[in-house]
Each structure stands twice: as structure tokens, then as C-alpha cells.
CSV table of C-alpha atoms in Angstrom, one decimal:
chain,number,residue,atom,x,y,z
A,434,UNK,CA,-1.7,-7.7,59.7
A,435,UNK,CA,-0.7,-6.0,56.5
A,436,UNK,CA,-1.4,-7.6,53.1
A,437,UNK,CA,1.2,-6.4,50.6
A,438,UNK,CA,0.4,-6.9,46.9
A,439,UNK,CA,2.9,-6.5,44.1
A,440,UNK,CA,1.4,-6.8,40.7
A,441,UNK,CA,3.8,-7.1,37.8
A,442,UNK,CA,3.4,-7.7,34.1
A,443,UNK,CA,3.9,-11.4,34.5
A,444,UNK,CA,3.1,-12.3,38.1
A,445,UNK,CA,1.2,-10.9,41.1
A,446,UNK,CA,2.6,-11.6,44.6
A,447,UNK,CA,0.7,-11.4,47.9
A,448,UNK,CA,2.6,-11.3,51.2
A,449,UNK,CA,1.3,-11.2,54.7
A,450,UNK,CA,3.3,-9.1,57.1
A,451,UNK,CA,2.6,-9.4,60.9
A,452,UNK,CA,4.8,-6.4,61.8
A,453,UNK,CA,8.0,-8.5,62.3
A,454,UNK,CA,8.1,-11.1,59.5
A,455,UNK,CA,6.4,-12.2,56.4
A,456,UNK,CA,4.1,-15.2,57.3
A,457,UNK,CA,3.8,-16.4,53.8
A,458,UNK,CA,4.2,-15.3,50.2
A,459,UNK,CA,1.8,-16.4,47.4
A,460,UNK,CA,2.2,-16.0,43.7
A,461,UNK,CA,-0.3,-16.1,40.8
A,462,UNK,CA,-0.2,-15.0,37.2
A,463,UNK,CA,-1.3,-11.5,36.4
A,464,UNK,CA,-4.6,-11.3,34.6
A,465,UNK,CA,-6.5,-8.0,34.2
A,466,UNK,CA,-9.9,-9.8,34.0
A,467,UNK,CA,-9.5,-11.6,37.3
A,468,UNK,CA,-12.3,-10.5,39.6
A,469,UNK,CA,-12.2,-9.7,43.4
A,470,UNK,CA,-14.1,-13.0,44.1
A,471,UNK,CA,-11.6,-15.0,42.0
A,472,UNK,CA,-8.7,-13.4,43.9
A,473,UNK,CA,-10.3,-14.3,47.2
A,474,UNK,CA,-11.1,-17.9,46.2
A,475,UNK,CA,-7.5,-18.4,45.3
A,476,UNK,CA,-6.1,-16.5,48.3
A,477,UNK,CA,-8.3,-18.2,50.9
A,478,UNK,CA,-7.6,-21.7,49.6
A,479,UNK,CA,-3.9,-21.2,50.0
A,480,UNK,CA,-4.2,-19.5,53.3
A,481,UNK,CA,-6.0,-22.6,54.6
A,482,UNK,CA,-3.0,-24.7,53.5
A,483,UNK,CA,-0.6,-22.5,55.5
A,484,UNK,CA,-3.0,-22.6,58.5
A,485,UNK,CA,-2.7,-18.9,59.1
A,486,UNK,CA,-5.3,-17.1,61.2
A,487,UNK,CA,-6.1,-14.0,59.1
A,488,UNK,CA,-6.6,-10.6,60.7
A,489,UNK,CA,-5.9,-8.3,57.7
A,490,UNK,CA,-6.3,-4.7,58.8
A,491,UNK,CA,-4.4,-2.9,56.0
A,492,UNK,CA,-3.6,-3.5,52.3
A,493,UNK,CA,-1.0,-1.8,50.2
A,494,UNK,CA,-0.7,-2.3,46.4
A,495,UNK,CA,2.0,-1.7,43.9
A,496,UNK,CA,0.9,-2.4,40.3
A,497,UNK,CA,2.6,-1.9,36.9
A,498,UNK,CA,-0.7,-3.0,35.3
A,499,UNK,CA,-3.3,-0.3,35.9
A,500,UNK,CA,-6.2,-2.4,34.8
A,501,UNK,CA,-5.9,-4.8,37.7
A,502,UNK,CA,-6.0,-2.1,40.4
A,503,UNK,CA,-9.7,-1.7,40.4
A,504,UNK,CA,-10.4,-5.4,41.2
A,505,UNK,CA,-7.7,-5.5,43.8
A,506,UNK,CA,-9.3,-2.4,45.5
A,507,UNK,CA,-12.6,-4.2,45.5
A,508,UNK,CA,-10.9,-7.4,46.9
A,509,UNK,CA,-9.5,-5.3,49.8
A,510,UNK,CA,-12.7,-3.5,50.5
A,511,UNK,CA,-15.1,-6.5,50.2
A,512,UNK,CA,-13.1,-9.1,52.1
A,513,UNK,CA,-11.0,-7.1,54.6
A,514,UNK,CA,-13.1,-3.9,54.9
A,515,UNK,CA,-10.2,-1.6,54.3
A,516,UNK,CA,-9.3,1.0,51.6
A,517,UNK,CA,-5.9,0.0,50.2
A,518,UNK,CA,-3.0,2.3,49.8
A,519,UNK,CA,-1.9,2.3,46.1
A,520,UNK,CA,1.7,3.3,45.4
A,521,UNK,CA,1.8,6.1,42.9
A,522,UNK,CA,-1.6,7.6,43.9
A,523,UNK,CA,-1.7,11.1,45.5
A,524,UNK,CA,-2.8,9.7,48.9
A,525,UNK,CA,0.2,7.3,49.2
A,526,UNK,CA,3.2,9.3,50.2
A,527,UNK,CA,6.8,8.2,49.8
A,528,UNK,CA,9.5,8.5,52.5
A,529,UNK,CA,11.4,10.7,50.0
A,530,UNK,CA,9.8,12.0,46.8
A,531,UNK,CA,11.3,11.0,43.4
A,532,UNK,CA,13.4,13.6,41.6
A,533,UNK,CA,12.8,13.1,37.9
A,534,UNK,CA,11.7,15.2,34.9
A,535,UNK,CA,8.4,17.1,35.5
A,536,UNK,CA,5.5,15.1,34.2
A,537,UNK,CA,7.4,11.8,34.3
A,538,UNK,CA,5.4,8.8,35.6
A,539,UNK,CA,7.7,6.4,37.5
A,540,UNK,CA,6.8,2.7,37.7
A,541,UNK,CA,5.5,2.0,41.2
A,542,UNK,CA,7.7,-1.1,41.5
A,543,UNK,CA,10.8,1.2,41.0
A,544,UNK,CA,9.7,3.5,43.7
A,545,UNK,CA,9.0,0.6,46.1
A,546,UNK,CA,12.4,-1.0,45.4
A,547,UNK,CA,14.1,2.4,46.1
A,548,UNK,CA,12.3,2.7,49.4
A,549,UNK,CA,13.1,-0.9,50.4
A,550,UNK,CA,16.7,-0.7,49.4
A,551,UNK,CA,17.4,2.6,51.1
A,552,UNK,CA,15.8,1.3,54.4
A,553,UNK,CA,18.2,-1.6,54.4
A,554,UNK,CA,21.4,-0.2,52.8
A,555,UNK,CA,21.2,3.6,52.9
A,556,UNK,CA,21.8,5.7,49.8
A,557,UNK,CA,24.0,5.7,46.8
A,558,UNK,CA,22.6,2.5,45.4
A,559,UNK,CA,21.9,0.9,42.1
A,560,UNK,CA,19.0,-1.6,42.3
A,561,UNK,CA,19.0,-4.1,39.5
A,562,UNK,CA,15.6,-5.9,39.1
A,563,UNK,CA,15.3,-8.9,36.8
A,564,UNK,CA,11.6,-8.8,36.0
A,565,UNK,CA,9.7,-8.7,32.7
A,566,UNK,CA,12.1,-5.8,32.0
A,567,UNK,CA,15.5,-5.6,33.5
A,568,UNK,CA,15.6,-2.3,35.4
A,569,UNK,CA,18.3,-0.3,37.0
A,570,UNK,CA,17.1,2.2,39.7
A,571,UNK,CA,19.4,4.8,41.1
A,572,UNK,CA,18.9,5.8,44.7
A,573,UNK,CA,20.4,9.1,46.0
A,574,UNK,CA,22.1,9.6,49.4
A,575,UNK,CA,18.8,10.8,50.9
A,576,UNK,CA,16.8,7.8,49.5
A,577,UNK,CA,15.2,9.5,46.6
A,578,UNK,CA,14.7,7.7,43.3
A,579,UNK,CA,16.5,9.8,40.8
A,580,UNK,CA,16.2,7.9,37.6
A,581,UNK,CA,17.6,4.7,36.0
A,582,UNK,CA,17.7,2.5,33.0
A,583,UNK,CA,15.2,0.1,31.4
A,584,UNK,CA,16.4,-2.9,29.2
A,585,UNK,CA,14.4,-5.8,27.8
A,586,UNK,CA,14.0,-8.6,30.3
A,587,UNK,CA,15.9,-11.9,29.9
A,588,UNK,CA,12.9,-14.1,29.2
A,589,UNK,CA,11.4,-11.4,27.0
A,590,UNK,CA,14.6,-11.4,24.9
A,591,UNK,CA,14.5,-15.2,24.6
A,592,UNK,CA,10.9,-15.2,23.6
A,593,UNK,CA,11.5,-12.5,21.0
A,594,UNK,CA,14.5,-14.5,19.5
A,595,UNK,CA,12.3,-17.6,19.3
A,596,UNK,CA,9.4,-15.8,17.7
A,597,UNK,CA,11.5,-13.9,15.2
A,598,UNK,CA,13.7,-16.8,14.0
A,599,UNK,CA,11.6,-19.8,13.1
A,600,UNK,CA,14.6,-22.1,13.1
A,601,UNK,CA,15.7,-21.3,16.7
A,602,UNK,CA,14.1,-23.2,19.6
A,603,UNK,CA,12.8,-21.7,22.8
A,604,UNK,CA,15.3,-22.4,25.6
A,605,UNK,CA,15.5,-21.7,29.3
A,606,UNK,CA,18.2,-19.3,30.4
A,607,UNK,CA,21.0,-21.0,32.2
A,608,UNK,CA,24.7,-20.5,32.8
A,609,UNK,CA,26.5,-22.4,29.9
A,610,UNK,CA,29.5,-24.6,30.5
A,611,UNK,CA,31.6,-22.5,28.1
A,612,UNK,CA,31.3,-19.3,26.1
A,613,UNK,CA,31.5,-21.1,22.8
A,614,UNK,CA,28.4,-23.2,22.2
A,615,UNK,CA,28.7,-26.5,20.3
A,616,UNK,CA,24.9,-26.8,19.7
A,617,UNK,CA,22.1,-24.4,19.0
A,618,UNK,CA,20.7,-24.4,22.6
A,619,UNK,CA,24.2,-23.8,24.1
A,620,UNK,CA,24.8,-21.0,21.6
A,621,UNK,CA,21.6,-19.2,22.6
A,622,UNK,CA,22.2,-19.7,26.3
A,623,UNK,CA,25.7,-18.4,26.0
A,624,UNK,CA,24.6,-15.3,24.1
A,625,UNK,CA,21.8,-14.5,26.5
A,626,UNK,CA,23.7,-15.3,29.7
A,627,UNK,CA,27.0,-13.6,28.9
A,628,UNK,CA,25.2,-10.8,27.0
A,629,UNK,CA,23.2,-9.9,30.1
A,630,UNK,CA,26.3,-10.2,32.3
A,631,UNK,CA,28.0,-7.6,30.0
A,632,UNK,CA,24.9,-5.4,30.0
A,633,UNK,CA,24.6,-5.3,33.8
A,634,UNK,CA,28.4,-4.7,34.3
A,635,UNK,CA,28.6,-2.0,31.7
A,636,UNK,CA,25.5,-0.1,32.7
A,637,UNK,CA,26.4,-0.2,36.4
A,638,UNK,CA,30.0,1.0,35.6
A,639,UNK,CA,28.6,3.9,33.5
A,640,UNK,CA,26.1,4.9,36.3
A,641,UNK,CA,29.0,4.9,38.8
A,642,UNK,CA,31.1,7.0,36.5
A,643,UNK,CA,28.3,9.5,35.8
A,644,UNK,CA,27.6,9.8,39.6
A,645,UNK,CA,31.3,9.9,40.3
A,646,UNK,CA,31.0,8.2,43.7
A,647,UNK,CA,31.1,4.7,45.2
A,648,UNK,CA,27.7,2.9,44.9
A,649,UNK,CA,26.4,-0.3,46.2
A,650,UNK,CA,24.7,-2.6,43.7
A,651,UNK,CA,21.6,-4.5,44.9
A,652,UNK,CA,20.0,-7.2,42.9
A,653,UNK,CA,16.5,-8.6,43.1
A,654,UNK,CA,14.2,-10.7,41.0
A,655,UNK,CA,14.0,-14.4,40.1
A,656,UNK,CA,17.1,-14.5,37.8
A,657,UNK,CA,19.4,-12.5,40.0
A,658,UNK,CA,21.0,-15.5,41.7
A,659,UNK,CA,21.7,-17.1,38.3
A,660,UNK,CA,23.6,-14.1,37.1
A,661,UNK,CA,25.5,-13.9,40.4
A,662,UNK,CA,27.3,-17.1,39.3
A,663,UNK,CA,29.2,-15.1,36.8
A,664,UNK,CA,31.2,-13.4,39.5
A,665,UNK,CA,30.7,-10.4,41.8
A,666,UNK,CA,28.2,-8.5,39.7
A,667,UNK,CA,26.2,-7.4,42.8
A,668,UNK,CA,27.1,-6.5,46.3
A,669,UNK,CA,23.9,-7.9,47.8
A,670,UNK,CA,21.0,-10.0,46.6
A,671,UNK,CA,17.6,-9.3,48.2
A,672,UNK,CA,14.8,-11.8,47.4
A,673,UNK,CA,12.1,-9.8,49.2
A,674,UNK,CA,13.1,-6.3,48.3
A,675,UNK,CA,9.8,-5.2,46.8
A,676,UNK,CA,7.7,-6.6,49.6
A,677,UNK,CA,10.0,-5.0,52.2
A,678,UNK,CA,9.6,-1.7,50.3
A,679,UNK,CA,5.8,-1.9,50.5
A,680,UNK,CA,6.0,-2.4,54.3
A,681,UNK,CA,8.3,0.7,54.6
A,682,UNK,CA,5.9,2.8,52.6
A,683,UNK,CA,2.9,1.6,54.5
A,684,UNK,CA,4.6,2.3,57.8
A,685,UNK,CA,5.6,5.8,56.7
A,686,UNK,CA,2.0,6.6,55.7
A,687,UNK,CA,0.7,5.2,58.9
A,688,UNK,CA,3.1,7.3,61.0
A,689,UNK,CA,2.4,10.4,59.0
A,690,UNK,CA,-1.4,10.1,58.7
A,691,UNK,CA,-3.1,13.5,58.9
């Protein structure tokens, strides 16, 4: 069994892959001070609930928070007796190397999303990931990550608005009933929802124009289904794209081990 771990700025996700399907997916908040023992206590408690017989032989990690990687490495070594693959490290190879400016450090989550999207949909893709940041990843015809766009995440924008303007309440993002809000909450929801619809549409249109070719738009992340309600922003929604990408990268490294 493979344990795939995706550590983002807000949440860390653990998924167990048996070679054919994900047996379960577990989510916890990301905290750089969480120890290997604390991870295992949380992990093993939930595994008992799912009544899964564990036989973890491999672990792969993608982390946008470098400080948590050490404890996740210890977690894999201490409790499963394996040295994890860490996306972005020299010993973790990609199916197709990224083509970006020399010296540029690409977020592991973006590399993983590119690998997962290419495996399922081929090349010429735009992957829109609604996470702490809203990212747009461009995937070439051969599957290489070739760059993209980073914008503030939806919830980050809402939090910044609330913190910067004392009179404005904190609200949850939702599709408003109309564009013109008739109360403060509705006004904020309309600005954020339709503002991000416009942002996604315009950026994707400009990427397509710059690439001058047809491109498929893949969405992922928790808020993607919400924004799909605005119309056909995306061609496909993938709820497990990052985890699938981790299995693709793991399999590639396993098949090409020296």
C-alpha cells in the first residue's frame, strides 16, 4: 500500500492507495510543530474507524510547508519503516521535468497537479486549483509544467477584507442570488464570487491566447464546484487530482529505480 501525503498551507491530506483505488482520505490542519508521534496517534485512530488493515510499504510526500517535512519523514520511517519520496527533492524524479526559468523553485503541489492532470487528460491543459492561493498551472503537450499564475485564494481575500475594514463582517463565500447585493453580506459575497469568476475566465482566456492553441481547463480544490455554478468555467472537475498525481509520480519512480 502507498500512503500519499499532501501538505498545504491550511490542511494536510493523507490518502491510502492500494494500487487500484483510494481506500480512504483523511484531513487534518497543517501545523509545523506536530510531531511524528502526534501524526501517528491521529492517523491510527481514524484508521481504526475505517477498519482498514494497514500494510503501508511506501510513502510519498508533497509539501508547500518545508518545516513539516522533517516530522513527516520521521513518521514514515518510525511507523512504516520506509524512506519517503518527497516531491521536489533530487531523488524524486518527475515523469517530465518542468520547463521554467533557471533557478526557479516550483511548488511541489503544482508539479503534482501537472503530473496527475496529464495522466488523465493528456497535454495542453490549464489546471486551476482553489487552495490557500488560487493557482493556474499550464501543462505542455508532453506533460511538462511550463509556468502559470498565482492569485490570492478566495478565503484569503475574504479574511483580508474583514481584517482591513473593521465595519465589514467575515462571511462565507457563496453564490449570491443576484449581482446587486441588498445587504452587506450579500454585497461582499457578490464581489468575491463574481470577482473570482471574472478572474478565472480572464486569466484562462489570456493563457489560451498566449499559447495560441485549444486548451482544456481542469479545476480542483474545495471551492471549484461552487464556481462551476456560474457556468462552464471548467471542462472537468477533479476532486482527487493532487492525490492521483502523487500516485503517478510514485509509480514513475518505482518503475525507473536505478
